[in-house]
JSON list of C-alpha atoms in Angstrom, two decimals:
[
{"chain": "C", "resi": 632, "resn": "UNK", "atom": "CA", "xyz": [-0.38, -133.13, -162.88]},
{"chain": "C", "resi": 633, "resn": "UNK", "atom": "CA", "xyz": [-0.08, -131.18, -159.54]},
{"chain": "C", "resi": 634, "resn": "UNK", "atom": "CA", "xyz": [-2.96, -130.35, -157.30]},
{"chain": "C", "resi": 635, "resn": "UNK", "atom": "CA", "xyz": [-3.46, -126.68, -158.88]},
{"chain": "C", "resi": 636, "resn": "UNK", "atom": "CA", "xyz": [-3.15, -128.38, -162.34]},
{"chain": "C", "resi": 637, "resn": "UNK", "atom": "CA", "xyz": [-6.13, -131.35, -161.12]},
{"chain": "C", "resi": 638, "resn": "UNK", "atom": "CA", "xyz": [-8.52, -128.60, -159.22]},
{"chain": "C", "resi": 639, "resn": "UNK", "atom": "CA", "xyz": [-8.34, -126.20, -162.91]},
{"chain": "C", "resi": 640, "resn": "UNK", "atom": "CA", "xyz": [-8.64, -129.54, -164.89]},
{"chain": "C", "resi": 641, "resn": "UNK", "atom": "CA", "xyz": [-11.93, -130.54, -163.36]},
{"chain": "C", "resi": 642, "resn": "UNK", "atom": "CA", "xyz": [-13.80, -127.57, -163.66]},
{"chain": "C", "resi": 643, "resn": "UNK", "atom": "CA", "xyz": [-14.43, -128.62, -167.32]},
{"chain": "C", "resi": 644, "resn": "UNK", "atom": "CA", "xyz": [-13.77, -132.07, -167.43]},
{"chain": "C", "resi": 645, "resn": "UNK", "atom": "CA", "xyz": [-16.03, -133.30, -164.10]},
{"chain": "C", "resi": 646, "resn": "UNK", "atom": "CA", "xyz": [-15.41, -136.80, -165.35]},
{"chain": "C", "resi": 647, "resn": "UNK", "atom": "CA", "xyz": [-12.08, -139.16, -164.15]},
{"chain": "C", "resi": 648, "resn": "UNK", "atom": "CA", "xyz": [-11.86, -142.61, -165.13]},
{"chain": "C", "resi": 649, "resn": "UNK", "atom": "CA", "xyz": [-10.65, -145.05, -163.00]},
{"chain": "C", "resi": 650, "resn": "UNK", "atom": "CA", "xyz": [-6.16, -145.21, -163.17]},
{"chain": "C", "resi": 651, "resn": "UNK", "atom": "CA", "xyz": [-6.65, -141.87, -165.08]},
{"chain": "C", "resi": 652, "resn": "UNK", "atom": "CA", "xyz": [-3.76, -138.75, -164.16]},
{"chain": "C", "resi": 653, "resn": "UNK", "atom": "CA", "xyz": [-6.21, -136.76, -162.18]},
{"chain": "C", "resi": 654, "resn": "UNK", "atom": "CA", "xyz": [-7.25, -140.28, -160.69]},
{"chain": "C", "resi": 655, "resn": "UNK", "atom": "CA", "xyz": [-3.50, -140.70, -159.49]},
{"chain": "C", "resi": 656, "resn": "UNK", "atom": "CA", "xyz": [-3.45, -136.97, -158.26]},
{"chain": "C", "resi": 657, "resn": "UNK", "atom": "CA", "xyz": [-6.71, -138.08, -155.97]},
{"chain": "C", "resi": 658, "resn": "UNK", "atom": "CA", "xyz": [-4.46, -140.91, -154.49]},
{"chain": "C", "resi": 659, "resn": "UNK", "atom": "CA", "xyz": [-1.24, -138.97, -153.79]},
{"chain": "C", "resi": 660, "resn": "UNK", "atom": "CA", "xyz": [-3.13, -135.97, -152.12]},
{"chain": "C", "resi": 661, "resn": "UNK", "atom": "CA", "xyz": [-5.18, -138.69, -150.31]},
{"chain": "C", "resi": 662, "resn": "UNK", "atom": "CA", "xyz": [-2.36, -139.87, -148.85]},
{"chain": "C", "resi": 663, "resn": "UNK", "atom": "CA", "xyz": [-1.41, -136.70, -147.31]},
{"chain": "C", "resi": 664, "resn": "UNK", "atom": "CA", "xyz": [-4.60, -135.99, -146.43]},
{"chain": "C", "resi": 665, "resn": "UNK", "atom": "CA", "xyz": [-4.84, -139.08, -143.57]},
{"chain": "C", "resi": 666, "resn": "UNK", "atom": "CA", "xyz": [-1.71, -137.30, -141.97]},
{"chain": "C", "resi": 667, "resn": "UNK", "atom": "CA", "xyz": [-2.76, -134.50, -141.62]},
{"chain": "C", "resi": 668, "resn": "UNK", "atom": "CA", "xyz": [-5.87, -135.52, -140.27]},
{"chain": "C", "resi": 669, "resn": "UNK", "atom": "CA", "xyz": [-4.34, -138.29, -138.39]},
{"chain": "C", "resi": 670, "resn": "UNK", "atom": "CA", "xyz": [-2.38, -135.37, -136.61]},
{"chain": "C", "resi": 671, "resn": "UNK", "atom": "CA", "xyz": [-5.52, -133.52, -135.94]},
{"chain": "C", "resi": 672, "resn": "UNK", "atom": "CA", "xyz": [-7.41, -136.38, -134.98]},
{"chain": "C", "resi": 673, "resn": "UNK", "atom": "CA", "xyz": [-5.86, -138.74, -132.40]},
{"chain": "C", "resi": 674, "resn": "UNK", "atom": "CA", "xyz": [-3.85, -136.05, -130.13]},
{"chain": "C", "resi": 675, "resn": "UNK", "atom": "CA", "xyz": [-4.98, -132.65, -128.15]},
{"chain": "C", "resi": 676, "resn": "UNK", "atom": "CA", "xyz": [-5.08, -129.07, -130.02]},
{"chain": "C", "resi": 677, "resn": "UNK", "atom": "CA", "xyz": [-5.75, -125.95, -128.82]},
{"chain": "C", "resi": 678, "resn": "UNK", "atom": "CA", "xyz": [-7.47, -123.79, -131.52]},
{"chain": "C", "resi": 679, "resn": "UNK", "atom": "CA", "xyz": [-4.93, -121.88, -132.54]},
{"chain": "C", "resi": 680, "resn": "UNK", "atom": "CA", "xyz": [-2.29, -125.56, -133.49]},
{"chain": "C", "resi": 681, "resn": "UNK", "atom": "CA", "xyz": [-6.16, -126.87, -135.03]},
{"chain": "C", "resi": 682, "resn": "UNK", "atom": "CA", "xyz": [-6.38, -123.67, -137.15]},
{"chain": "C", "resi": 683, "resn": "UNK", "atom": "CA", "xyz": [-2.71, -124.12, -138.77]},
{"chain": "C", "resi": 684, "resn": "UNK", "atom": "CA", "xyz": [-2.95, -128.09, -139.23]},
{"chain": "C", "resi": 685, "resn": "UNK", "atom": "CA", "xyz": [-6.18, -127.12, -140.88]},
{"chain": "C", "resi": 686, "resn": "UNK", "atom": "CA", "xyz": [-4.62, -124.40, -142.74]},
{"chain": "C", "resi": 687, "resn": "UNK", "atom": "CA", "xyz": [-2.17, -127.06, -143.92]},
{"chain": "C", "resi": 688, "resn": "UNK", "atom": "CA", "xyz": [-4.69, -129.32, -144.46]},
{"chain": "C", "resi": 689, "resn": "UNK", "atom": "CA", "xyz": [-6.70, -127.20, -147.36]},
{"chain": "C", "resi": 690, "resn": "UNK", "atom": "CA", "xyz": [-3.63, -125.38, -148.61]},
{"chain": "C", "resi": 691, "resn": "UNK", "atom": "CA", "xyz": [-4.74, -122.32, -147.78]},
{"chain": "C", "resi": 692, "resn": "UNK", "atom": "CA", "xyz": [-4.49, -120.54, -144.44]},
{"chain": "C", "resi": 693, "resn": "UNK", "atom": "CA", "xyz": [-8.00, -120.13, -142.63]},
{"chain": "C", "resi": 694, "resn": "UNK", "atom": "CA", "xyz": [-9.39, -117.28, -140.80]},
{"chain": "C", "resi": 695, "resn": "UNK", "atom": "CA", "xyz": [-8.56, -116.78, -136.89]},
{"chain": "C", "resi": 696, "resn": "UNK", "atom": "CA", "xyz": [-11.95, -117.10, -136.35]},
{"chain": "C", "resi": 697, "resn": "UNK", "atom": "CA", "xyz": [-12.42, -120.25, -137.77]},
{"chain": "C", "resi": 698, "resn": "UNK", "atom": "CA", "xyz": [-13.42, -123.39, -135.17]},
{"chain": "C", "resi": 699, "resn": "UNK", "atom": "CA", "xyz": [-13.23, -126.97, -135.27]},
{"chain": "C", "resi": 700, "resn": "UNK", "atom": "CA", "xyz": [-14.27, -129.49, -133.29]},
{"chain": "C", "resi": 701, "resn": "UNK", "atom": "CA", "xyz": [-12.17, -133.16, -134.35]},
{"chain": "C", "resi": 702, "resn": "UNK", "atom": "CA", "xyz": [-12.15, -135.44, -135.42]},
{"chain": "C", "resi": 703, "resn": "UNK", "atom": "CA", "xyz": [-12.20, -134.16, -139.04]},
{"chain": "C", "resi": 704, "resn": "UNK", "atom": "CA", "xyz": [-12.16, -136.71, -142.11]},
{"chain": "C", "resi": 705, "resn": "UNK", "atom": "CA", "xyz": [-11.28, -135.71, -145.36]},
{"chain": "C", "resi": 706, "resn": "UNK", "atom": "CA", "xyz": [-9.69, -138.11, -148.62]},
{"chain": "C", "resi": 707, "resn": "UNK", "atom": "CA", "xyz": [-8.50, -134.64, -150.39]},
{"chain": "C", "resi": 708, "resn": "UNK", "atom": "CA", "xyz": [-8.33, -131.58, -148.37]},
{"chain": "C", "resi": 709, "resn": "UNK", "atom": "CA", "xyz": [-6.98, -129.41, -150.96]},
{"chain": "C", "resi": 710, "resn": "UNK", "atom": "CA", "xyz": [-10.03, -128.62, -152.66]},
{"chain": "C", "resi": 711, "resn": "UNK", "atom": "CA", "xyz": [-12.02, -126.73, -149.58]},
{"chain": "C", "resi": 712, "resn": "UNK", "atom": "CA", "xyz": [-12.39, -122.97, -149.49]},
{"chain": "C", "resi": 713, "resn": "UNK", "atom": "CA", "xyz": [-13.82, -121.69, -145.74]},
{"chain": "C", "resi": 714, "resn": "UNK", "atom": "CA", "xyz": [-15.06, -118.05, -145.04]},
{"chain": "C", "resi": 715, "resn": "UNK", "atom": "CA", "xyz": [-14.86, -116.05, -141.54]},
{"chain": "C", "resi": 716, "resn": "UNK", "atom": "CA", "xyz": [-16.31, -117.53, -138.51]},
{"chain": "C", "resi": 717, "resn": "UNK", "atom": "CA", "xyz": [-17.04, -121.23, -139.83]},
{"chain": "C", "resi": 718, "resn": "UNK", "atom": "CA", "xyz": [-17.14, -123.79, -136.81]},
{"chain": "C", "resi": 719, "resn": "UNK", "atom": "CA", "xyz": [-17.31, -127.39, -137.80]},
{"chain": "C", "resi": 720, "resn": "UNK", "atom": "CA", "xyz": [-18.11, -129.46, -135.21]},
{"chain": "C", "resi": 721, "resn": "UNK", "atom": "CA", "xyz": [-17.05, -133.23, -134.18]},
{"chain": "C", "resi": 722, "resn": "UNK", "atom": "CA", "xyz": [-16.92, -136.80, -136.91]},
{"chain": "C", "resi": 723, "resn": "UNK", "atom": "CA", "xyz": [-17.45, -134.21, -139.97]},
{"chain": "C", "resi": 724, "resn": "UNK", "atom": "CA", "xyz": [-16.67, -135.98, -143.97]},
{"chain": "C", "resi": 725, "resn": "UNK", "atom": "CA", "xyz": [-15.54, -133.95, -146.64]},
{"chain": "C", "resi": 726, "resn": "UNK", "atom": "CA", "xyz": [-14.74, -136.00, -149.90]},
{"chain": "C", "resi": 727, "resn": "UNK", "atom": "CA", "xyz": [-13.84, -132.37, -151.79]},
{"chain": "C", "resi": 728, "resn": "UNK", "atom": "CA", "xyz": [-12.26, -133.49, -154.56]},
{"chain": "C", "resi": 729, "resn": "UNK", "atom": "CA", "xyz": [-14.83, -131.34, -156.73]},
{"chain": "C", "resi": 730, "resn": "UNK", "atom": "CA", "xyz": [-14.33, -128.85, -154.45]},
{"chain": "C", "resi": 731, "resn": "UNK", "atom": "CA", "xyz": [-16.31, -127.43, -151.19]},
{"chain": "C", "resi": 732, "resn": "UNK", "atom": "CA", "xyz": [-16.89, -123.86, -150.63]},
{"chain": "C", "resi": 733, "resn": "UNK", "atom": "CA", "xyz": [-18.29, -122.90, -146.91]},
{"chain": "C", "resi": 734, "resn": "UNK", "atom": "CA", "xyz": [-19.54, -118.59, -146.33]},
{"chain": "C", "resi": 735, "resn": "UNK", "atom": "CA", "xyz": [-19.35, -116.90, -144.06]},
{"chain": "C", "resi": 736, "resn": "UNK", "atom": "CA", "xyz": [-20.75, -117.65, -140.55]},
{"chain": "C", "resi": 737, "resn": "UNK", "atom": "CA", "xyz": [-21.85, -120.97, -141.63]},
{"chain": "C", "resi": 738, "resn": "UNK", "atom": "CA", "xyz": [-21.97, -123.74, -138.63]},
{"chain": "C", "resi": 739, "resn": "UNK", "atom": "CA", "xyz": [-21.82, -127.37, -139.65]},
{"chain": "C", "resi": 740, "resn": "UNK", "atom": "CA", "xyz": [-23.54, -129.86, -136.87]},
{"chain": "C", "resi": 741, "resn": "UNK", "atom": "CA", "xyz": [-22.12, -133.36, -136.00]},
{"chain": "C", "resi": 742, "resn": "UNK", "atom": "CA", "xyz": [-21.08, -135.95, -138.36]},
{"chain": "C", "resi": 743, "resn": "UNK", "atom": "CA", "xyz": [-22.26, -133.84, -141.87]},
{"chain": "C", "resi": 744, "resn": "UNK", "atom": "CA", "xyz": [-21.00, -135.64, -144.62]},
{"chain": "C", "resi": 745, "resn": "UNK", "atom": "CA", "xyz": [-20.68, -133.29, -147.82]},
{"chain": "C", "resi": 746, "resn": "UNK", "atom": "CA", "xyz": [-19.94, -135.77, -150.49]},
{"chain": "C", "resi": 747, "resn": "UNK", "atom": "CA", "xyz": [-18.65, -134.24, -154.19]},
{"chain": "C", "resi": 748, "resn": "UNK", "atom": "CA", "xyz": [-18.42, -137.43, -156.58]},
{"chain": "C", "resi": 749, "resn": "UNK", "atom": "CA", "xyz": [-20.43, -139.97, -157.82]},
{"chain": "C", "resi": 750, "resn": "UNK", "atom": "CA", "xyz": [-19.03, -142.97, -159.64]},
{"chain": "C", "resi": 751, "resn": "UNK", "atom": "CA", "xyz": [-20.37, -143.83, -163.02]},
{"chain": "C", "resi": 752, "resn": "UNK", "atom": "CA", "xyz": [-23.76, -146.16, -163.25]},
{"chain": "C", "resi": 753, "resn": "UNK", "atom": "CA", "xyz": [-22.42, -148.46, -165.47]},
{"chain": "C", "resi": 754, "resn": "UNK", "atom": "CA", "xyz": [-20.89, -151.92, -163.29]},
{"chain": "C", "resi": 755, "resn": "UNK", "atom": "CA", "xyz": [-18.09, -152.16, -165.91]},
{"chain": "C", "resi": 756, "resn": "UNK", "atom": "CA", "xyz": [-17.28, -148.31, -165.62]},
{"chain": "C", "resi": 757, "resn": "UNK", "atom": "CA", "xyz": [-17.91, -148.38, -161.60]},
{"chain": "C", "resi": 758, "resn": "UNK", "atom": "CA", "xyz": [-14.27, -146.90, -160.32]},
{"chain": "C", "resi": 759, "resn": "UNK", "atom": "CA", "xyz": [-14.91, -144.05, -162.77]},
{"chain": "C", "resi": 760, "resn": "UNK", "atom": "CA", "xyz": [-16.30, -140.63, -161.11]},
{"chain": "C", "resi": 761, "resn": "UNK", "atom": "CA", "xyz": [-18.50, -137.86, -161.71]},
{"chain": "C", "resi": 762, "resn": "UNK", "atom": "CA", "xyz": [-17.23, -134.84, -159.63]},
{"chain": "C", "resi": 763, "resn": "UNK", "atom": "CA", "xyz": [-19.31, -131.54, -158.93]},
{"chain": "C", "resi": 764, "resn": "UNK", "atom": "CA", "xyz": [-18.80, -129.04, -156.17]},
{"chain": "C", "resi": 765, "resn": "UNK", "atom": "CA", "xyz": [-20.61, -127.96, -153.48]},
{"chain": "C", "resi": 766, "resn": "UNK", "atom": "CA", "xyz": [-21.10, -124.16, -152.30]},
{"chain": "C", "resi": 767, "resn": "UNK", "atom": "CA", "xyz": [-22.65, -123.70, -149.33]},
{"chain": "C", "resi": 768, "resn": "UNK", "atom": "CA", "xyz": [-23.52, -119.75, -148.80]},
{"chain": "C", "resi": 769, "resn": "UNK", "atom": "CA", "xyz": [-23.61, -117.42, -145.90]},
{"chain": "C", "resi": 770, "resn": "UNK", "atom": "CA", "xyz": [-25.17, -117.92, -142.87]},
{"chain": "C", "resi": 771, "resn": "UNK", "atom": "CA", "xyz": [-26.12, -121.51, -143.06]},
{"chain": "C", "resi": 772, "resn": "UNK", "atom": "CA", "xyz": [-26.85, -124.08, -140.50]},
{"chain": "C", "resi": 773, "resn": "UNK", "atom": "CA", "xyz": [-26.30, -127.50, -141.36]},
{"chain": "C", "resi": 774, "resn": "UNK", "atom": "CA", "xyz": [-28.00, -130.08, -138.47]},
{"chain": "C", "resi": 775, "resn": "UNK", "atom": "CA", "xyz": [-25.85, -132.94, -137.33]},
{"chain": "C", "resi": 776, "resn": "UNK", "atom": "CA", "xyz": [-26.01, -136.10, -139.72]},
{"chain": "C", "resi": 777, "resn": "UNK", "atom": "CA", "xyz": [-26.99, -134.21, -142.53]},
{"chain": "C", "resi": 778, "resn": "UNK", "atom": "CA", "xyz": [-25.57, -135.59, -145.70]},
{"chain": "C", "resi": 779, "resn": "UNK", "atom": "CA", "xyz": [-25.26, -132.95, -148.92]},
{"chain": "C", "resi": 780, "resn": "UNK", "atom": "CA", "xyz": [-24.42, -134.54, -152.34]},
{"chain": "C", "resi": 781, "resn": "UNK", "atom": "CA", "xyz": [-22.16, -133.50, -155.16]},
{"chain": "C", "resi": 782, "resn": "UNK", "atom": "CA", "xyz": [-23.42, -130.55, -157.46]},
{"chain": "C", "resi": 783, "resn": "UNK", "atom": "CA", "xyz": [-25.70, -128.93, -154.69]},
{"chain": "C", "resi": 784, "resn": "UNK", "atom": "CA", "xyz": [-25.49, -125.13, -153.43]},
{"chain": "C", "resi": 785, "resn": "UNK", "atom": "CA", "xyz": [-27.46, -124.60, -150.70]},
{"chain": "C", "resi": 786, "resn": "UNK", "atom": "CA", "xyz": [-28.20, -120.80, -150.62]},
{"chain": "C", "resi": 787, "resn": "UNK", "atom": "CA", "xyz": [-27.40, -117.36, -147.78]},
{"chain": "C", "resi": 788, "resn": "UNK", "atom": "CA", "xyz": [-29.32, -118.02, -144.60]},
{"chain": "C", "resi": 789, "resn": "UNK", "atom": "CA", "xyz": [-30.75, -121.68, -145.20]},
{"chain": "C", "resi": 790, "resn": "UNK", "atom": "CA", "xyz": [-30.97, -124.06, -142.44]},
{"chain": "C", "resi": 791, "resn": "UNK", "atom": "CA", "xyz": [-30.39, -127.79, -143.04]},
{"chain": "C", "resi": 792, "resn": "UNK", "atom": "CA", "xyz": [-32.24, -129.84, -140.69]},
{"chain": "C", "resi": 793, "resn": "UNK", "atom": "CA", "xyz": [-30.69, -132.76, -138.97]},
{"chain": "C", "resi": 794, "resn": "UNK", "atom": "CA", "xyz": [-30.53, -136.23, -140.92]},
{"chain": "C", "resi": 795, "resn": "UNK", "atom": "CA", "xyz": [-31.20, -133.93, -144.78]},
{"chain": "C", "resi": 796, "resn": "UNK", "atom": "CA", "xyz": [-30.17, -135.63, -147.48]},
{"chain": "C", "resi": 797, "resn": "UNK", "atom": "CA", "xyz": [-29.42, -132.53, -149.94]},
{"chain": "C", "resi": 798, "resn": "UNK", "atom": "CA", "xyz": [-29.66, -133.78, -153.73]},
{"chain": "C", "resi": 799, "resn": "UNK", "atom": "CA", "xyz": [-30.83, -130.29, -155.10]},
{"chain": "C", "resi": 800, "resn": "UNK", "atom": "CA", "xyz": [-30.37, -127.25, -154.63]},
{"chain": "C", "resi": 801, "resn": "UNK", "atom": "CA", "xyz": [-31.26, -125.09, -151.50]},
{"chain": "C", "resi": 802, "resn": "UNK", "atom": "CA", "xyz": [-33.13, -121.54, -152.15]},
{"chain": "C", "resi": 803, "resn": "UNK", "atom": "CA", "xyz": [-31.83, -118.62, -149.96]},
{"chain": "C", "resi": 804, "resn": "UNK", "atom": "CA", "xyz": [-33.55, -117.88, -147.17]},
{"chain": "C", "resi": 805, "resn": "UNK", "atom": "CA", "xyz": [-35.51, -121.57, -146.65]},
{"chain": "C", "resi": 806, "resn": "UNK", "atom": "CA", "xyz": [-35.36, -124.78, -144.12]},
{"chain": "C", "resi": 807, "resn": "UNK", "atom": "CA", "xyz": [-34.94, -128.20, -145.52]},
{"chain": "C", "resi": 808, "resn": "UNK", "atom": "CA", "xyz": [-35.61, -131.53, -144.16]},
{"chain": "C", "resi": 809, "resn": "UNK", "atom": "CA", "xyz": [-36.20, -135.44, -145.04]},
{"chain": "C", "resi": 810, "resn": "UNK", "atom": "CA", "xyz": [-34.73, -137.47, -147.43]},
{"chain": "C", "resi": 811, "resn": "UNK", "atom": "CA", "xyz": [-34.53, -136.60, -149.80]},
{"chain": "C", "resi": 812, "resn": "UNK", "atom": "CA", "xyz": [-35.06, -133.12, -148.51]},
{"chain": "C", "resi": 813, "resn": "UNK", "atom": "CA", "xyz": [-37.58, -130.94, -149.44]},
{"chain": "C", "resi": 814, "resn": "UNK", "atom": "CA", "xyz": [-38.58, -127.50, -148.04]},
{"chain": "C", "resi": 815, "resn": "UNK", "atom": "CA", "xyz": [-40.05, -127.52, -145.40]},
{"chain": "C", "resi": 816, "resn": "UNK", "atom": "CA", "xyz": [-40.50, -123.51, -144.90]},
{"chain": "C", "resi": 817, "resn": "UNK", "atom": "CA", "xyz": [-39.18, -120.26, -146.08]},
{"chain": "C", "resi": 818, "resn": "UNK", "atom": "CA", "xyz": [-37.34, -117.79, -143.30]}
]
């Protein structure tokens, strides 16, 4: 199974169990993942060399407006999609394995974590997972430490106060904060 094979396979089948094909695809690409971000992480880059590991990174190139801040942690990389002018700033975690989709002019605060699987609740079935994506829209501001869990879109021109913990989804236009976060007022 290659990556493109594994990102189509688990848009209907959100479920891997444990030693599973897809489950060895997570591994490989895992394993290329801490290069790449090794590379990124533990020498200087000016933005342009941080934009093409990056690029390299996802699989995809990104926009020249796009700005990050390492270090950057991610145990996939291939399954994030970024839009024009996104800046993500220092000790962000993507697990996109489910896949992580970022608008437009979105700006993600210090250490975010924007997790995309869930392992099964059953002790005996633990290693298996339950993967969902994450779209985050246009125009959002995610506050440093925020955490936002597998399945969740936050909608255009939310703002996602520091220390969130997203379960559900975000309505367009609206500030949420606490954990688990709630609204806390529309813009």
């Amino acid at each position: 199974m290659t990556i493109e094979e594994y990102i189509n396979y688990i848009k209907e089948n959100p479920y891997i169990e444990a030693d599973s094909e897809a489950h060895k695809v997570m591994h490989k690409a895992a394993l290329e993942a801490r290069k790449i971000t090794s590379e990124i992480n533990n020498s200087f880059h000016d933005a342009e060399e941080l934009r093409d590991l990056f690029s390299k990174l996802i699989g995809k190139k990104v926009d020249d407006s796009f700005g990050l801040f390492p270090p950057f942690y991610t145990d996939f990389g291939k399954n994030i999609t970024i839009g024009k002018r996104v800046f993500i700033n220092e000790g962000c975690c993507f697990q996109d394995q489910g896949g992580i989709e970022i608008g437009d002019d979105t700006l993600i605060g210090h250490q975010v974590v924007l997790a995309t699987i869930n392992h099964d609740l059953d002790p005996y079935k633990r290693g298996n997972m339950v993967i969902k994506p994450i779209k985050i829209g246009k125009r959002v501001w995610i506050g440093a430490h925020a955490t936002i869990l597998s399945g969740v879109t936050v909608g255009d021109n939310s703002i996602i106060a520091a220390g969130a913990v997203v379960t559900k989804d975000v309505p367009a236009n609206s500030v949420v904060g606490g954990v688990p976060a709630k609204v806390i007022k529309t813009l």
